[in-house]
mmCIF file of C-alpha atoms in Angstrom:
data_model
loop_
_atom_site.group_PDB
_atom_site.id
_atom_site.type_symbol
_atom_site.label_atom_id
_atom_site.label_comp_id
_atom_site.label_asym_id
_atom_site.label_seq_id
_atom_site.Cartn_x
_atom_site.Cartn_y
_atom_site.Cartn_z
ATOM 1 C CA UNK A 284 4.077 38.242 13.355
ATOM 2 C CA UNK A 285 6.040 35.072 14.100
ATOM 3 C CA UNK A 286 7.148 33.393 10.872
ATOM 4 C CA UNK A 287 7.747 29.681 10.393
ATOM 5 C CA UNK A 288 10.163 29.314 7.486
ATOM 6 C CA UNK A 289 10.656 26.066 5.593
ATOM 7 C CA UNK A 290 13.141 24.765 3.046
ATOM 8 C CA UNK A 291 11.850 23.808 -0.393
ATOM 9 C CA UNK A 292 14.199 21.727 -2.521
ATOM 10 C CA UNK A 293 11.697 21.262 -5.357
ATOM 11 C CA UNK A 294 8.045 21.935 -6.266
ATOM 12 C CA UNK A 295 6.702 18.933 -4.333
ATOM 13 C CA UNK A 296 8.512 19.958 -1.156
ATOM 14 C CA UNK A 297 7.306 23.524 -1.577
ATOM 15 C CA UNK A 298 3.713 22.329 -1.853
ATOM 16 C CA UNK A 299 3.918 20.242 1.315
ATOM 17 C CA UNK A 300 5.781 22.946 3.213
ATOM 18 C CA UNK A 301 3.061 25.500 2.543
ATOM 19 C CA UNK A 302 0.328 22.932 3.214
ATOM 20 C CA UNK A 303 1.752 21.859 6.580
ATOM 21 C CA UNK A 304 2.143 25.278 8.140
ATOM 22 C CA UNK A 305 5.037 27.245 6.677
ATOM 23 C CA UNK A 306 4.444 31.001 6.418
ATOM 24 C CA UNK A 307 7.301 31.287 3.939
ATOM 25 C CA UNK A 308 9.748 29.085 2.057
ATOM 26 C CA UNK A 309 13.343 29.543 1.022
ATOM 27 C CA UNK A 310 14.674 27.908 -2.104
ATOM 28 C CA UNK A 311 17.353 28.128 -4.741
ATOM 29 C CA UNK A 312 17.506 28.647 -8.466
ATOM 30 C CA UNK A 313 19.877 26.779 -10.751
ATOM 31 C CA UNK A 314 22.782 29.092 -9.890
ATOM 32 C CA UNK A 315 24.254 31.210 -7.086
ATOM 33 C CA UNK A 316 22.946 29.102 -4.179
ATOM 34 C CA UNK A 317 24.643 26.869 -1.618
ATOM 35 C CA UNK A 318 22.682 23.675 -2.266
ATOM 36 C CA UNK A 319 23.921 22.711 -5.711
ATOM 37 C CA UNK A 320 23.021 19.060 -5.057
ATOM 38 C CA UNK A 321 19.360 19.839 -4.435
ATOM 39 C CA UNK A 322 16.981 19.681 -7.399
ATOM 40 C CA UNK A 323 16.425 23.446 -7.198
ATOM 41 C CA UNK A 324 14.207 25.493 -9.507
ATOM 42 C CA UNK A 325 14.336 26.594 -13.124
ATOM 43 C CA UNK A 326 13.346 30.177 -13.885
ATOM 44 C CA UNK A 327 9.931 29.005 -15.065
ATOM 45 C CA UNK A 328 9.407 26.991 -11.872
ATOM 46 C CA UNK A 329 10.473 29.943 -9.728
ATOM 47 C CA UNK A 330 7.869 32.151 -11.340
ATOM 48 C CA UNK A 331 5.194 29.482 -10.962
ATOM 49 C CA UNK A 332 6.037 28.893 -7.305
ATOM 50 C CA UNK A 333 6.043 32.580 -6.419
ATOM 51 C CA UNK A 334 2.556 32.942 -7.916
ATOM 52 C CA UNK A 335 1.352 29.866 -6.034
ATOM 53 C CA UNK A 336 2.769 30.987 -2.680
ATOM 54 C CA UNK A 337 1.361 34.482 -3.092
ATOM 55 C CA UNK A 338 -2.069 33.017 -3.871
ATOM 56 C CA UNK A 339 -1.917 31.585 -0.338
ATOM 57 C CA UNK A 340 -0.630 34.890 1.111
ATOM 58 C CA UNK A 341 2.737 33.257 1.796
ATOM 59 C CA UNK A 342 6.260 34.346 0.898
ATOM 60 C CA UNK A 343 9.216 33.096 -1.131
ATOM 61 C CA UNK A 344 12.860 33.856 -0.366
ATOM 62 C CA UNK A 345 15.523 32.901 -2.920
ATOM 63 C CA UNK A 346 19.086 32.028 -1.950
ATOM 64 C CA UNK A 347 21.807 33.972 -3.766
ATOM 65 C CA UNK A 348 24.325 33.264 -1.058
ATOM 66 C CA UNK A 349 27.477 31.750 -2.510
ATOM 67 C CA UNK A 350 30.811 33.477 -1.992
ATOM 68 C CA UNK A 351 31.394 34.905 -5.466
ATOM 69 C CA UNK A 352 34.605 34.347 -7.392
ATOM 70 C CA UNK A 353 35.175 36.555 -10.424
ATOM 71 C CA UNK A 354 33.755 34.037 -12.899
ATOM 72 C CA UNK A 355 30.614 33.578 -10.776
ATOM 73 C CA UNK A 356 29.488 37.146 -11.443
ATOM 74 C CA UNK A 357 28.465 36.408 -15.021
ATOM 75 C CA UNK A 358 24.691 36.588 -15.317
ATOM 76 C CA UNK A 359 24.154 37.721 -11.720
ATOM 77 C CA UNK A 360 22.644 41.124 -12.532
ATOM 78 C CA UNK A 361 20.228 39.626 -15.053
ATOM 79 C CA UNK A 362 19.192 36.954 -12.558
ATOM 80 C CA UNK A 363 18.498 39.500 -9.815
ATOM 81 C CA UNK A 364 16.432 41.551 -12.259
ATOM 82 C CA UNK A 365 14.414 38.438 -13.081
ATOM 83 C CA UNK A 366 13.788 37.697 -9.394
ATOM 84 C CA UNK A 367 12.541 41.230 -8.920
ATOM 85 C CA UNK A 368 10.237 41.027 -11.929
ATOM 86 C CA UNK A 369 8.556 37.787 -10.793
ATOM 87 C CA UNK A 370 7.855 39.219 -7.342
ATOM 88 C CA UNK A 371 10.231 37.285 -5.079
ATOM 89 C CA UNK A 372 9.758 38.621 -1.545
ATOM 90 C CA UNK A 373 13.431 38.554 -0.551
ATOM 91 C CA UNK A 374 16.837 37.266 -1.545
ATOM 92 C CA UNK A 375 19.235 35.712 0.960
ATOM 93 C CA UNK A 376 22.804 36.924 0.409
ATOM 94 C CA UNK A 377 26.250 36.647 1.931
ATOM 95 C CA UNK A 378 28.452 38.525 -0.534
ATOM 96 C CA UNK A 379 28.272 42.363 -0.507
ATOM 97 C CA UNK A 380 28.408 42.440 -4.304
ATOM 98 C CA UNK A 381 24.826 41.124 -4.439
ATOM 99 C CA UNK A 382 23.674 43.903 -2.100
ATOM 100 C CA UNK A 383 25.493 46.511 -4.193
ATOM 101 C CA UNK A 384 23.902 45.382 -7.469
ATOM 102 C CA UNK A 385 20.442 45.141 -5.903
ATOM 103 C CA UNK A 386 20.638 48.653 -4.418
ATOM 104 C CA UNK A 387 22.026 50.175 -7.601
ATOM 105 C CA UNK A 388 19.086 48.856 -9.592
ATOM 106 C CA UNK A 389 16.413 49.391 -6.882
ATOM 107 C CA UNK A 390 15.147 45.861 -7.281
ATOM 108 C CA UNK A 391 11.783 45.170 -5.706
ATOM 109 C CA UNK A 392 12.669 42.646 -3.015
ATOM 110 C CA UNK A 393 14.037 42.701 0.496
ATOM 111 C CA UNK A 394 17.635 41.740 1.203
ATOM 112 C CA UNK A 395 18.216 39.198 3.970
ATOM 113 C CA UNK A 396 21.735 38.516 5.202
ATOM 114 C CA UNK A 397 22.577 34.796 5.054
ATOM 115 C CA UNK A 398 23.876 32.743 7.944
ATOM 116 C CA UNK A 399 26.968 32.399 5.724
ATOM 117 C CA UNK A 400 27.930 35.887 6.894
ATOM 118 C CA UNK A 401 28.425 34.415 10.394
ATOM 119 C CA UNK A 402 26.738 37.367 12.103
ATOM 120 C CA UNK A 403 27.142 37.377 15.893
ATOM 121 C CA UNK A 404 27.272 41.020 17.003
ATOM 122 C CA UNK A 405 25.300 44.249 16.723
ATOM 123 C CA UNK A 406 28.026 46.306 15.038
ATOM 124 C CA UNK A 407 28.155 44.127 11.961
ATOM 125 C CA UNK A 408 24.343 44.121 11.894
ATOM 126 C CA UNK A 409 24.326 47.942 11.921
ATOM 127 C CA UNK A 410 26.861 47.951 9.094
ATOM 128 C CA UNK A 411 24.659 45.748 6.914
ATOM 129 C CA UNK A 412 21.550 47.714 7.857
ATOM 130 C CA UNK A 413 23.261 50.777 6.394
ATOM 131 C CA UNK A 414 23.800 48.787 3.180
ATOM 132 C CA UNK A 415 20.075 48.043 2.919
ATOM 133 C CA UNK A 416 19.687 44.679 4.663
ATOM 134 C CA UNK A 417 16.209 44.267 6.206
ATOM 135 C CA UNK A 418 16.717 40.959 8.028
ATOM 136 C CA UNK A 419 19.675 39.029 9.405
ATOM 137 C CA UNK A 420 19.878 35.260 9.554
ATOM 138 C CA UNK A 421 22.087 34.883 12.589
ATOM 139 C CA UNK A 422 24.947 32.426 12.705
ATOM 140 C CA UNK A 423 23.979 29.085 14.169
ATOM 141 C CA UNK A 424 26.508 29.793 16.925
ATOM 142 C CA UNK A 425 24.445 32.705 18.312
ATOM 143 C CA UNK A 426 23.615 32.328 21.995
ATOM 144 C CA UNK A 427 20.542 33.627 23.766
ATOM 145 C CA UNK A 428 22.602 36.539 25.129
ATOM 146 C CA UNK A 429 23.911 37.354 21.632
ATOM 147 C CA UNK A 430 20.363 37.488 20.275
ATOM 148 C CA UNK A 431 19.157 39.705 23.122
ATOM 149 C CA UNK A 432 21.976 42.215 22.623
ATOM 150 C CA UNK A 433 21.647 42.320 18.838
ATOM 151 C CA UNK A 434 17.891 42.865 19.026
ATOM 152 C CA UNK A 435 18.241 45.555 21.689
ATOM 153 C CA UNK A 436 20.931 47.467 19.800
ATOM 154 C CA UNK A 437 19.478 47.238 16.291
ATOM 155 C CA UNK A 438 15.777 46.346 16.339
ATOM 156 C CA UNK A 439 16.267 44.526 13.033
ATOM 157 C CA UNK A 440 14.247 41.469 11.984
ATOM 158 C CA UNK A 441 16.060 38.358 13.186
ATOM 159 C CA UNK A 442 15.856 34.912 11.662
ATOM 160 C CA UNK A 443 17.260 31.904 13.524
ATOM 161 C CA UNK A 444 17.637 28.244 12.664
ATOM 162 C CA UNK A 445 15.626 25.990 14.962
ATOM 163 C CA UNK A 446 15.922 22.545 13.373
ATOM 164 C CA UNK A 447 18.335 20.607 11.222
ATOM 165 C CA UNK A 448 21.961 19.936 10.497
ATOM 166 C CA UNK A 449 24.800 21.909 12.033
ATOM 167 C CA UNK A 450 28.086 22.675 10.309
ATOM 168 C CA UNK A 451 31.325 21.498 11.901
ATOM 169 C CA UNK A 452 32.929 24.704 10.730
ATOM 170 C CA UNK A 453 31.897 28.190 11.809
ATOM 171 C CA UNK A 454 28.420 28.654 10.351
ATOM 172 C CA UNK A 455 29.395 27.249 6.993
ATOM 173 C CA UNK A 456 32.861 28.780 6.511
ATOM 174 C CA UNK A 457 34.489 25.503 5.621
ATOM 175 C CA UNK A 458 37.411 24.486 3.396
ATOM 176 C CA UNK A 459 37.467 20.774 4.287
ATOM 177 C CA UNK A 460 35.426 19.948 1.196
ATOM 178 C CA UNK A 461 37.765 21.979 -1.012
ATOM 179 C CA UNK A 462 40.818 20.252 0.433
ATOM 180 C CA UNK A 463 39.505 16.690 0.343
ATOM 181 C CA UNK A 464 37.425 16.677 -2.848
ATOM 182 C CA UNK A 465 38.096 19.952 -4.690
ATOM 183 C CA UNK A 466 34.410 20.845 -4.232
ATOM 184 C CA UNK A 467 33.885 24.347 -2.851
ATOM 185 C CA UNK A 468 31.460 24.321 0.080
ATOM 186 C CA UNK A 469 31.133 28.109 -0.141
ATOM 187 C CA UNK A 470 29.969 27.915 -3.750
ATOM 188 C CA UNK A 471 27.388 25.163 -3.306
ATOM 189 C CA UNK A 472 29.549 22.058 -3.653
ATOM 190 C CA UNK A 473 29.964 20.836 -0.072
ATOM 191 C CA UNK A 474 30.939 17.140 0.075
ATOM 192 C CA UNK A 475 30.109 17.002 3.805
ATOM 193 C CA UNK A 476 33.568 15.837 4.802
ATOM 194 C CA UNK A 477 32.569 16.453 8.412
ATOM 195 C CA UNK A 478 30.181 13.484 8.105
ATOM 196 C CA UNK A 479 33.006 11.138 7.154
ATOM 197 C CA UNK A 480 34.529 8.578 9.488
ATOM 198 C CA UNK A 481 38.314 8.798 9.774
ATOM 199 C CA UNK A 482 40.859 6.283 11.036
ATOM 200 C CA UNK A 483 43.344 7.201 13.765
ATOM 201 C CA UNK A 484 46.893 5.853 13.987
ATOM 202 C CA UNK A 485 45.563 3.077 16.202
ATOM 203 C CA UNK A 486 42.940 2.110 13.656
ATOM 204 C CA UNK A 487 40.051 3.439 15.727
ATOM 205 C CA UNK A 488 37.225 5.399 14.126
ATOM 206 C CA UNK A 489 37.154 9.155 14.657
ATOM 207 C CA UNK A 490 34.433 11.669 13.781
ATOM 208 C CA UNK A 491 34.143 15.408 14.312
ATOM 209 C CA UNK A 492 30.580 16.379 13.592
ATOM 210 C CA UNK A 493 27.998 18.102 15.781
ATOM 211 C CA UNK A 494 24.630 16.610 16.535
ATOM 212 C CA UNK A 495 21.655 18.227 14.822
ATOM 213 C CA UNK A 496 19.908 21.332 16.084
ATOM 214 C CA UNK A 497 16.557 21.068 17.883
ATOM 215 C CA UNK A 498 15.047 24.137 19.581
ATOM 216 C CA UNK A 499 11.667 22.674 20.606
ATOM 217 C CA UNK A 500 12.220 23.634 24.244
ATOM 218 C CA UNK A 501 13.345 27.184 23.429
ATOM 219 C CA UNK A 502 10.730 28.525 21.009
ATOM 220 C CA UNK A 503 8.816 30.428 23.691
ATOM 221 C CA UNK A 504 12.050 31.949 24.981
ATOM 222 C CA UNK A 505 13.135 32.918 21.460
ATOM 223 C CA UNK A 506 9.831 34.639 20.789
ATOM 224 C CA UNK A 507 10.144 36.595 24.032
ATOM 225 C CA UNK A 508 13.611 37.931 23.139
ATOM 226 C CA UNK A 509 12.583 39.114 19.680
ATOM 227 C CA UNK A 510 13.252 36.401 17.101
ATOM 228 C CA UNK A 511 10.919 37.026 14.153
ATOM 229 C CA UNK A 512 11.472 34.057 11.875
ATOM 230 C CA UNK A 513 12.059 30.420 12.832
ATOM 231 C CA UNK A 514 13.992 28.588 10.158
ATOM 232 C CA UNK A 515 14.145 24.868 9.421
ATOM 233 C CA UNK A 516 17.139 23.434 7.572
ATOM 234 C CA UNK A 517 16.815 20.736 4.939
ATOM 235 C CA UNK A 518 16.152 21.457 1.266
ATOM 236 C CA UNK A 519 17.056 17.839 0.459
ATOM 237 C CA UNK A 520 14.879 16.253 3.177
ATOM 238 C CA UNK A 521 11.814 14.127 2.400
ATOM 239 C CA UNK A 522 8.231 15.384 2.287
ATOM 240 C CA UNK A 523 7.516 13.295 5.396
ATOM 241 C CA UNK A 524 10.320 15.009 7.298
ATOM 242 C CA UNK A 525 9.161 18.449 6.170
ATOM 243 C CA UNK A 526 5.514 17.735 6.986
ATOM 244 C CA UNK A 527 6.282 16.245 10.411
ATOM 245 C CA UNK A 528 8.684 18.979 11.482
ATOM 246 C CA UNK A 529 6.441 21.802 10.266
ATOM 247 C CA UNK A 530 3.328 20.227 11.751
ATOM 248 C CA UNK A 531 5.085 19.924 15.124
ATOM 249 C CA UNK A 532 6.606 23.418 15.244
ATOM 250 C CA UNK A 533 3.362 24.933 13.943
ATOM 251 C CA UNK A 534 1.559 23.379 16.915
ATOM 252 C CA UNK A 535 4.211 24.693 19.306
ATOM 253 C CA UNK A 536 4.001 28.255 17.962
ATOM 254 C CA UNK A 537 0.193 28.236 17.900
ATOM 255 C CA UNK A 538 0.010 26.881 21.448
ATOM 256 C CA UNK A 539 2.343 29.647 22.606
ATOM 257 C CA UNK A 540 0.063 32.153 20.890
ATOM 258 C CA UNK A 541 -3.069 30.915 22.641
ATOM 259 C CA UNK A 542 -1.297 30.177 25.939
ATOM 260 C CA UNK A 543 -1.938 26.420 25.923
ATOM 261 C CA UNK A 544 1.612 25.085 25.657
ATOM 262 C CA UNK A 545 2.558 22.614 28.401
ATOM 263 C CA UNK A 546 5.744 20.796 29.401
ATOM 264 C CA UNK A 547 4.003 17.540 28.554
ATOM 265 C CA UNK A 548 3.307 18.687 25.006
ATOM 266 C CA UNK A 549 6.905 19.860 24.583
ATOM 267 C CA UNK A 550 8.085 16.387 25.593
ATOM 268 C CA UNK A 551 5.685 14.804 23.107
ATOM 269 C CA UNK A 552 6.844 17.180 20.356
ATOM 270 C CA UNK A 553 10.486 16.427 21.119
ATOM 271 C CA UNK A 554 9.839 12.702 20.741
ATOM 272 C CA UNK A 555 8.108 13.237 17.392
ATOM 273 C CA UNK A 556 10.961 15.398 16.061
ATOM 274 C CA UNK A 557 13.679 13.061 17.307
ATOM 275 C CA UNK A 558 11.930 10.134 15.663
ATOM 276 C CA UNK A 559 11.772 11.715 12.216
ATOM 277 C CA UNK A 560 15.418 12.866 12.232
ATOM 278 C CA UNK A 561 18.165 10.336 11.574
ATOM 279 C CA UNK A 562 20.659 11.903 14.005
ATOM 280 C CA UNK A 563 20.387 12.965 17.622
ATOM 281 C CA UNK A 564 19.425 16.614 18.106
ATOM 282 C CA UNK A 565 20.174 19.163 20.833
ATOM 283 C CA UNK A 566 19.907 22.933 21.389
ATOM 284 C CA UNK A 567 23.595 23.530 20.616
ATOM 285 C CA UNK A 568 24.779 27.131 21.323
ATOM 286 C CA UNK A 569 21.611 28.739 22.679
ATOM 287 C CA UNK A 570 22.401 28.286 26.377
ATOM 288 C CA UNK A 571 26.184 28.173 26.107
ATOM 289 C CA UNK A 572 29.091 26.544 24.320
ATOM 290 C CA UNK A 573 28.220 22.930 23.460
ATOM 291 C CA UNK A 574 30.363 20.209 24.980
ATOM 292 C CA UNK A 575 31.273 16.673 24.043
ATOM 293 C CA UNK A 576 27.703 15.469 24.595
ATOM 294 C CA UNK A 577 26.529 17.713 21.750
ATOM 295 C CA UNK A 578 28.951 16.205 19.235
ATOM 296 C CA UNK A 579 29.909 12.892 17.680
ATOM 297 C CA UNK A 580 33.488 11.722 18.037
ATOM 298 C CA UNK A 581 33.633 7.955 17.900
ATOM 299 C CA UNK A 582 30.439 6.372 16.763
ATOM 300 C CA UNK A 583 26.988 7.379 15.619
ATOM 301 C CA UNK A 584 23.910 5.868 14.049
ATOM 302 C CA UNK A 585 22.087 7.447 11.119
ATOM 303 C CA UNK A 586 19.272 5.006 10.534
ATOM 304 C CA UNK A 587 16.300 6.208 8.533
ATOM 305 C CA UNK A 588 13.114 4.654 9.904
ATOM 306 C CA UNK A 589 10.170 3.350 7.930
ATOM 307 C CA UNK A 590 7.486 5.184 9.908
ATOM 308 C CA UNK A 591 6.054 6.916 6.821
ATOM 309 C CA UNK A 592 3.544 4.392 5.522
ATOM 310 C CA UNK A 593 1.602 6.332 2.950
ATOM 311 C CA UNK A 594 0.070 9.492 1.550
ATOM 312 C CA UNK A 595 -3.705 9.962 1.564
ATOM 313 C CA UNK A 596 -4.910 10.714 -1.959
ATOM 314 C CA UNK A 597 -8.699 10.772 -1.433
ATOM 315 C CA UNK A 598 -11.338 10.202 1.244
ATOM 316 C CA UNK A 599 -14.849 8.957 0.582
ATOM 317 C CA UNK A 600 -17.534 7.322 2.706
ATOM 318 C CA UNK A 601 -15.256 6.113 5.504
ATOM 319 C CA UNK A 602 -12.432 4.916 3.230
ATOM 320 C CA UNK A 603 -9.163 6.432 2.031
ATOM 321 C CA UNK A 604 -7.148 5.745 -1.078
ATOM 322 C CA UNK A 605 -3.544 5.630 0.084
ATOM 323 C CA UNK A 606 -0.314 5.825 -1.904
ATOM 324 C CA UNK A 607 1.973 3.294 -0.231
ATOM 325 C CA UNK A 608 5.455 4.393 0.895
ATOM 326 C CA UNK A 609 6.587 1.590 3.283
ATOM 327 C CA UNK A 610 5.545 -1.886 4.315
ATOM 328 C CA UNK A 611 2.499 -2.379 6.542
ATOM 329 C CA UNK A 612 -0.174 -5.024 7.033
ATOM 330 C CA UNK A 613 -3.622 -5.743 8.408
ATOM 331 C CA UNK A 614 -3.650 -5.648 12.185
ATOM 332 C CA UNK A 615 -1.081 -2.826 12.411
ATOM 333 C CA UNK A 616 -1.890 0.166 14.595
ATOM 334 C CA UNK A 617 -1.322 3.361 12.637
ATOM 335 C CA UNK A 618 -1.871 7.103 12.895
ATOM 336 C CA UNK A 619 -2.905 9.651 10.283
ATOM 337 C CA UNK A 620 -2.011 13.327 10.695
ATOM 338 C CA UNK A 621 -2.672 16.330 8.507
ATOM 339 C CA UNK A 622 -2.317 20.106 8.571
ATOM 340 C CA UNK A 623 -5.853 20.836 9.811
ATOM 341 C CA UNK A 624 -7.302 17.526 10.964
ATOM 342 C CA UNK A 625 -7.125 15.964 14.389
ATOM 343 C CA UNK A 626 -4.595 13.130 14.375
ATOM 344 C CA UNK A 627 -6.382 9.772 14.458
ATOM 345 C CA UNK A 628 -5.230 6.305 15.516
ATOM 346 C CA UNK A 629 -6.753 2.976 14.502
ATOM 347 C CA UNK A 630 -6.046 -0.663 13.713
ATOM 348 C CA UNK A 631 -6.089 -1.588 10.023
ATOM 349 C CA UNK A 632 -8.800 -4.219 9.661
ATOM 350 C CA UNK A 633 -10.053 -3.567 6.127
ATOM 351 C CA UNK A 634 -7.389 -3.387 3.407
ATOM 352 C CA UNK A 635 -8.004 -3.670 -0.346
ATOM 353 C CA UNK A 636 -5.973 -3.403 -3.522
ATOM 354 C CA UNK A 637 -6.774 -0.872 -6.242
ATOM 355 C CA UNK A 638 -8.878 -3.542 -7.935
ATOM 356 C CA UNK A 639 -10.983 -4.080 -4.820
ATOM 357 C CA UNK A 640 -9.460 -7.383 -3.701
ATOM 358 C CA UNK A 641 -8.890 -8.014 0.011
ATOM 359 C CA UNK A 642 -5.167 -8.078 0.786
ATOM 360 C CA UNK A 643 -3.155 -8.813 3.909
ATOM 361 C CA UNK A 644 -0.179 -6.483 3.471
ATOM 362 C CA UNK A 645 1.394 -3.768 1.316
ATOM 363 C CA UNK A 646 5.007 -3.874 0.203
ATOM 364 C CA UNK A 647 5.143 -2.039 -3.131
ATOM 365 C CA UNK A 648 5.853 1.712 -2.864
ATOM 366 C CA UNK A 649 3.513 3.899 -4.942
ATOM 367 C CA UNK A 650 0.772 1.253 -5.068
ATOM 368 C CA UNK A 651 -2.695 2.662 -4.362
ATOM 369 C CA UNK A 652 -4.663 0.764 -1.707
ATOM 370 C CA UNK A 653 -7.984 1.362 0.051
ATOM 371 C CA UNK A 654 -8.265 1.391 3.843
ATOM 372 C CA UNK A 655 -11.265 1.795 6.119
ATOM 373 C CA UNK A 656 -10.732 4.689 8.564
ATOM 374 C CA UNK A 657 -12.713 5.799 11.649
ATOM 375 C CA UNK A 658 -13.134 9.439 10.607
ATOM 376 C CA UNK A 659 -12.480 12.005 7.889
ATOM 377 C CA UNK A 660 -8.921 12.330 6.578
ATOM 378 C CA UNK A 661 -7.606 15.279 4.590
ATOM 379 C CA UNK A 662 -6.185 14.850 1.133
ATOM 380 C CA UNK A 663 -2.362 14.797 1.444
ATOM 381 C CA UNK A 664 -2.501 13.811 5.099
ATOM 382 C CA UNK A 665 0.066 11.148 6.002
ATOM 383 C CA UNK A 666 -0.176 7.724 7.575
ATOM 384 C CA UNK A 667 2.617 6.718 9.939
ATOM 385 C CA UNK A 668 3.377 3.744 12.156
ATOM 386 C CA UNK A 669 2.303 4.185 15.760
ATOM 387 C CA UNK A 670 5.387 4.879 17.840
ATOM 388 C CA UNK A 671 3.943 7.268 20.425
ATOM 389 C CA UNK A 672 0.451 7.713 21.809
ATOM 390 C CA UNK A 673 -1.403 10.743 20.442
ATOM 391 C CA UNK A 674 -1.149 13.618 22.881
ATOM 392 C CA UNK A 675 -3.284 16.769 22.667
ATOM 393 C CA UNK A 676 -2.945 17.177 18.916
ATOM 394 C CA UNK A 677 -5.699 19.791 18.633
#
């Protein structure tokens, strides 16, 4: 089975990830994970979310992937026992101490090796297989040839990132944050120093960050060489980003499965993904070492667009109740997409407030408005501004 794996920074993101096509989600508790700035999950929320995901026959992986200092070990064994008791499907680890404790206690979850371990060769994979690891999340620097060799030599489940931010350092092994801000990137406190703009001696701006990762064009190739799980980065991204990215990659994977994927659809999907991200995205290391075109050095734009117009709350008799997210008005051409519906496009010509009054525009986020639509819309489908023509969305 090919798995599409989504981040989940909180309960709302988890809900939309599972709704829009994720087969599994990865998330963090309040401790021991590398996204300390995300909302993350309390123990009670973790248990609730595991039950919810399992009710949909989907999986939950919990990050326990910091590099442990001595003081970090306090409470670790109890936490792992709790994760086992609530039925977590796997933990994602980088430090061997977590593997040792889990094996000693025969906890009832799989162990997946984090990308923090920077795994790029079959020998280290075999070593961790002997320790009990069932899946390896390869380093983002893994090339196609690396993946082929590792799969051939080990046969282990492989998980690869396909979308999201890249680290300037080697797959997360960074000390820039520690040096500049005294926040340890390897213990969840990354200050993203690589996103900063520096001044040279001449006063010019200088940057040193890679462009984002986007593997739209390589999914079919990755499936053919044995990648099992396709991972999206972004536990702090918006629900619109998560829904759009998952919806797009889900279509790509399904079209590969039924042999209907075309170059034209790949181009359409690339445009959709590039539009929702706020940085340029490329395939990075898959086909070779990235060059200067795959990085930012002296100037970049990170402009969030306002394409996400609203969230469909209900549909009845040709009308939707929409929760407003960005400005729009009568006469605008918009699109509505959802996890199972055909994407529709129409011009807004009937717009009412929650009290039934005709209105000309919407500019208050979270207001509920009523819009006439040409066909059925799913609850929790999303309305976006028209930027591209709809192309073979079925």
